[in-house]
mmCIF file of C-alpha atoms and ligand atoms in Angstrom:
data_model
loop_
_atom_site.group_PDB
_atom_site.id
_atom_site.type_symbol
_atom_site.label_atom_id
_atom_site.label_comp_id
_atom_site.label_asym_id
_atom_site.label_seq_id
_atom_site.Cartn_x
_atom_site.Cartn_y
_atom_site.Cartn_z
ATOM 1 C CA MET A 145 110.416 164.718 176.314
ATOM 2 C CA THR A 146 108.226 164.862 179.117
ATOM 3 C CA LEU A 147 108.842 162.968 182.871
ATOM 4 C CA SER A 148 105.142 162.079 183.426
ATOM 5 C CA ILE A 149 105.492 159.055 185.098
ATOM 6 C CA ALA A 150 101.415 157.782 185.842
ATOM 7 C CA GLN A 151 100.661 157.007 189.488
ATOM 8 C CA MET A 152 99.195 154.639 191.366
ATOM 9 C CA LYS A 153 95.223 156.121 192.024
ATOM 10 C CA THR A 154 95.149 159.161 189.861
ATOM 11 C CA ASP A 155 95.694 157.218 187.268
ATOM 12 C CA ASP A 156 94.350 153.769 188.072
ATOM 13 C CA ASP A 157 92.480 153.460 184.527
ATOM 14 C CA ILE A 158 96.518 152.874 182.878
ATOM 15 C CA LEU A 159 98.076 151.255 185.274
ATOM 16 C CA ARG A 160 95.118 148.987 186.036
ATOM 17 C CA ASN A 161 95.057 147.470 183.163
ATOM 18 C CA ILE A 162 95.476 144.362 181.194
ATOM 19 C CA ALA A 163 99.281 145.833 178.540
ATOM 20 C CA LYS A 164 98.034 144.459 175.613
ATOM 21 C CA PRO A 165 101.169 142.402 172.834
ATOM 22 C CA VAL A 166 103.057 144.008 170.703
ATOM 23 C CA GLN A 167 103.216 143.455 166.806
ATOM 24 C CA ASN A 168 105.162 145.814 165.067
ATOM 25 C CA ILE A 169 108.437 145.996 166.945
ATOM 26 C CA SER A 170 110.391 147.172 163.802
ATOM 27 C CA SER A 171 108.224 150.197 163.246
ATOM 28 C CA GLU A 172 108.806 154.054 164.296
ATOM 29 C CA ASP A 173 106.219 154.054 166.412
ATOM 30 C CA ILE A 174 106.863 151.337 168.271
ATOM 31 C CA GLN A 175 111.032 152.000 168.076
ATOM 32 C CA ASN A 176 110.062 155.886 169.625
ATOM 33 C CA LEU A 177 108.109 154.099 172.305
ATOM 34 C CA ILE A 178 111.334 151.813 173.728
ATOM 35 C CA ASP A 179 113.803 155.133 173.933
ATOM 36 C CA ARG A 180 110.445 157.167 175.447
ATOM 37 C CA LEU A 181 111.011 154.738 178.312
ATOM 38 C CA MET A 182 114.851 153.955 178.466
ATOM 39 C CA PHE A 183 114.881 157.634 178.979
ATOM 40 C CA THR A 184 112.501 158.179 181.602
ATOM 41 C CA CYS A 185 113.883 155.093 183.102
ATOM 42 C CA GLU A 186 117.037 156.527 183.169
ATOM 43 C CA LYS A 187 116.087 160.380 184.272
ATOM 44 C CA ALA A 188 114.081 158.931 187.070
ATOM 45 C CA LYS A 189 116.525 157.087 188.288
ATOM 46 C CA GLY A 190 114.901 153.908 187.862
ATOM 47 C CA MET A 191 116.126 150.009 187.935
ATOM 48 C CA GLY A 192 113.064 148.925 185.159
ATOM 49 C CA ILE A 193 109.598 151.168 183.465
ATOM 50 C CA ALA A 194 106.794 149.299 182.167
ATOM 51 C CA ALA A 195 104.898 150.706 178.932
ATOM 52 C CA PRO A 196 101.477 151.739 181.163
ATOM 53 C CA GLN A 197 103.690 153.481 183.648
ATOM 54 C CA ILE A 198 103.725 156.582 180.585
ATOM 55 C CA PHE A 199 100.624 155.648 179.376
ATOM 56 C CA GLN A 200 100.835 152.881 176.917
ATOM 57 C CA SER A 201 98.978 150.156 178.116
ATOM 58 C CA LYS A 202 101.669 147.802 175.535
ATOM 59 C CA GLN A 203 103.905 144.500 176.917
ATOM 60 C CA ILE A 204 106.955 146.171 176.996
ATOM 61 C CA PHE A 205 109.339 147.382 179.676
ATOM 62 C CA ILE A 206 112.547 147.956 180.001
ATOM 63 C CA MET A 207 115.361 146.185 183.063
ATOM 64 C CA SER A 208 118.450 148.347 183.722
ATOM 65 C CA SER A 209 119.698 147.232 186.572
ATOM 66 C CA HIS A 210 122.543 149.453 188.248
ATOM 67 C CA PRO A 211 123.666 149.881 191.753
ATOM 68 C CA ASN A 212 122.499 153.243 193.633
ATOM 69 C CA GLU A 213 121.852 154.383 197.352
ATOM 70 C CA ARG A 214 118.496 152.416 196.624
ATOM 71 C CA TYR A 215 119.741 149.210 195.819
ATOM 72 C CA PRO A 216 123.632 149.164 196.518
ATOM 73 C CA ASP A 217 123.815 145.471 195.784
ATOM 74 C CA ALA A 218 122.226 145.637 192.147
ATOM 75 C CA PRO A 219 123.961 143.639 189.058
ATOM 76 C CA VAL A 220 125.002 146.259 186.020
ATOM 77 C CA MET A 221 123.831 145.426 182.727
ATOM 78 C CA VAL A 222 122.744 147.338 179.453
ATOM 79 C CA PRO A 223 119.374 148.377 179.482
ATOM 80 C CA VAL A 224 117.522 146.318 177.813
ATOM 81 C CA ALA A 225 113.744 146.130 176.274
ATOM 82 C CA VAL A 226 111.634 143.613 176.944
ATOM 83 C CA ILE A 227 108.930 142.836 174.574
ATOM 84 C CA ASN A 228 105.675 140.479 174.874
ATOM 85 C CA PRO A 229 107.072 138.478 177.718
ATOM 86 C CA LYS A 230 106.190 135.671 178.802
ATOM 87 C CA ILE A 231 107.293 133.587 182.369
ATOM 88 C CA ILE A 232 107.372 129.710 181.514
ATOM 89 C CA TRP A 233 108.870 129.258 185.272
ATOM 90 C CA GLN A 234 109.093 129.892 188.219
ATOM 91 C CA SER A 235 110.924 128.264 191.627
ATOM 92 C CA HIS A 236 108.973 127.415 194.471
ATOM 93 C CA ASP A 237 111.800 128.854 196.461
ATOM 94 C CA PHE A 238 110.777 132.615 197.543
ATOM 95 C CA GLU A 239 113.123 135.418 198.742
ATOM 96 C CA LYS A 240 111.094 138.511 200.744
ATOM 97 C CA ASP A 241 112.927 141.690 199.551
ATOM 98 C CA TRP A 242 112.074 145.588 199.616
ATOM 99 C CA GLU A 243 110.795 146.821 196.528
ATOM 100 C CA GLY A 244 109.644 150.700 194.700
ATOM 101 C CA CYS A 245 107.840 151.942 192.102
ATOM 102 C CA LEU A 246 107.945 155.161 190.086
ATOM 103 C CA SER A 247 104.185 154.959 190.606
ATOM 104 C CA VAL A 248 103.598 154.738 193.907
ATOM 105 C CA PRO A 249 106.014 156.912 194.991
ATOM 106 C CA ASP A 250 107.621 156.679 198.742
ATOM 107 C CA ILE A 251 106.683 153.912 199.963
ATOM 108 C CA ARG A 252 108.716 150.569 199.924
ATOM 109 C CA GLY A 253 107.118 147.146 200.853
ATOM 110 C CA LEU A 254 108.776 143.981 201.163
ATOM 111 C CA VAL A 255 107.385 142.148 198.253
ATOM 112 C CA LEU A 256 107.869 137.656 198.365
ATOM 113 C CA ARG A 257 109.144 136.820 194.668
ATOM 114 C CA SER A 258 110.403 133.648 193.148
ATOM 115 C CA ARG A 259 113.650 133.674 193.341
ATOM 116 C CA THR A 260 114.646 131.762 189.929
ATOM 117 C CA ILE A 261 112.388 132.468 187.199
ATOM 118 C CA ASN A 262 112.740 131.018 183.701
ATOM 119 C CA VAL A 263 111.164 133.676 180.645
ATOM 120 C CA THR A 264 111.623 134.173 176.551
ATOM 121 C CA TYR A 265 110.726 137.526 175.382
ATOM 122 C CA THR A 266 111.197 139.316 171.829
ATOM 123 C CA ASN A 267 113.737 142.232 172.003
ATOM 124 C CA ARG A 268 114.255 145.461 170.038
ATOM 125 C CA TYR A 269 116.103 143.656 167.219
ATOM 126 C CA ASP A 270 112.820 141.214 167.349
ATOM 127 C CA GLU A 271 115.005 138.648 168.408
ATOM 128 C CA LYS A 272 113.474 135.457 170.374
ATOM 129 C CA ILE A 273 115.325 135.509 173.730
ATOM 130 C CA GLU A 274 114.859 132.889 175.990
ATOM 131 C CA ALA A 275 117.079 133.884 179.135
ATOM 132 C CA GLU A 276 116.852 132.330 183.018
ATOM 133 C CA TYR A 277 117.187 135.225 186.484
ATOM 134 C CA HIS A 278 117.975 134.930 189.800
ATOM 135 C CA GLY A 279 117.686 137.143 192.760
ATOM 136 C CA PHE A 280 117.566 140.691 192.160
ATOM 137 C CA LEU A 281 116.980 140.750 188.823
ATOM 138 C CA ALA A 282 114.384 137.389 188.226
ATOM 139 C CA ARG A 283 112.939 139.977 191.219
ATOM 140 C CA LEU A 284 113.437 143.009 188.568
ATOM 141 C CA PHE A 285 111.750 141.406 185.609
ATOM 142 C CA GLN A 286 108.652 139.982 187.969
ATOM 143 C CA HIS A 287 107.831 143.288 188.910
ATOM 144 C CA GLU A 288 107.862 145.032 185.724
ATOM 145 C CA TYR A 289 105.831 141.576 184.437
ATOM 146 C CA ASP A 290 103.309 142.492 186.917
ATOM 147 C CA HIS A 291 102.875 146.092 185.503
ATOM 148 C CA LEU A 292 101.518 144.742 182.555
ATOM 149 C CA LYS A 293 99.064 142.834 184.450
ATOM 150 C CA GLY A 294 97.710 145.598 185.748
ATOM 151 C CA ILE A 295 98.959 144.620 189.148
ATOM 152 C CA LEU A 296 101.582 146.974 191.526
ATOM 153 C CA PHE A 297 104.024 145.744 194.045
ATOM 154 C CA ILE A 298 101.580 146.985 196.914
ATOM 155 C CA ASP A 299 98.812 144.343 196.426
ATOM 156 C CA LYS A 300 101.050 141.735 197.025
ATOM 157 C CA VAL A 301 102.747 143.450 200.519
ATOM 158 C CA LEU A 302 101.438 141.002 203.102
ATOM 159 C CA SER A 303 101.159 142.826 205.911
ATOM 160 C CA GLU A 304 101.331 146.579 207.004
ATOM 161 C CA ALA A 305 103.957 145.761 208.721
ATOM 162 C CA ASP A 306 105.735 145.323 205.894
ATOM 163 C CA ILE A 307 105.435 148.857 203.703
ATOM 164 C CA ILE A 308 107.492 151.817 205.229
ATOM 165 C CA THR A 309 108.467 155.889 203.927
ATOM 166 C CA GLU A 310 111.037 156.132 201.749
ATOM 167 C CA LYS A 311 112.684 157.874 204.251
ATOM 168 C CA GLU A 312 112.827 154.740 206.753
ATOM 169 C CA TYR A 313 113.593 152.624 204.457
ATOM 170 C CA GLN A 314 117.096 155.002 203.746
ATOM 171 C CA ASN A 315 117.674 154.071 207.375
ATOM 172 C CA VAL A 316 117.688 150.425 206.687
ATOM 173 C CA MET A 317 119.414 150.188 204.326
ATOM 174 C CA MET A 318 122.607 152.420 206.441
ATOM 175 C CA LYS A 319 121.713 150.465 208.900
ATOM 176 C CA ARG A 320 122.465 147.751 206.156
ATOM 177 C CA ILE A 321 125.881 148.629 204.504
ATOM 178 C CA ILE A 322 127.124 149.767 208.446
HETATM 179 ZN ZN1 ZN B 404 106.823 149.970 189.060
#
């Protein structure tokens, strides 16, 4: 399996598209695509990845939160495939925090997101799920959901002062830990 990940600008034709709903979740094609997304997310050390990032314009993403050096406070979860998601409610209580993206390498930006969201989606076993997410998981869900609408986090950064390089970001995180 390859690790080819669509990159901003170069692959805008796919990244900026609106992804299509998925019909046959139990089909081999879709199950293989989910496996590829899980594999790529793990190998690229991402917290999540959306199908357009591996050149498939379909409404699927993976959430795979776990603490690492970039996000030491991220909660641990079993990776989950989120299919045909909808955000049915979002709080007007917002929070600004750092985000990065496998499709926007070496850059971090501060993005304002709702602190709490209520969502529905279908999982890979074709079960309908309703969930409420807070904090980091709400942020992760909103980031991946945006990918299905052709939106990248960088579009939501309000000021140039809120963009830093990966190296600067690591310095910020070091200061936070110390
Ligand atoms: Zn992303």
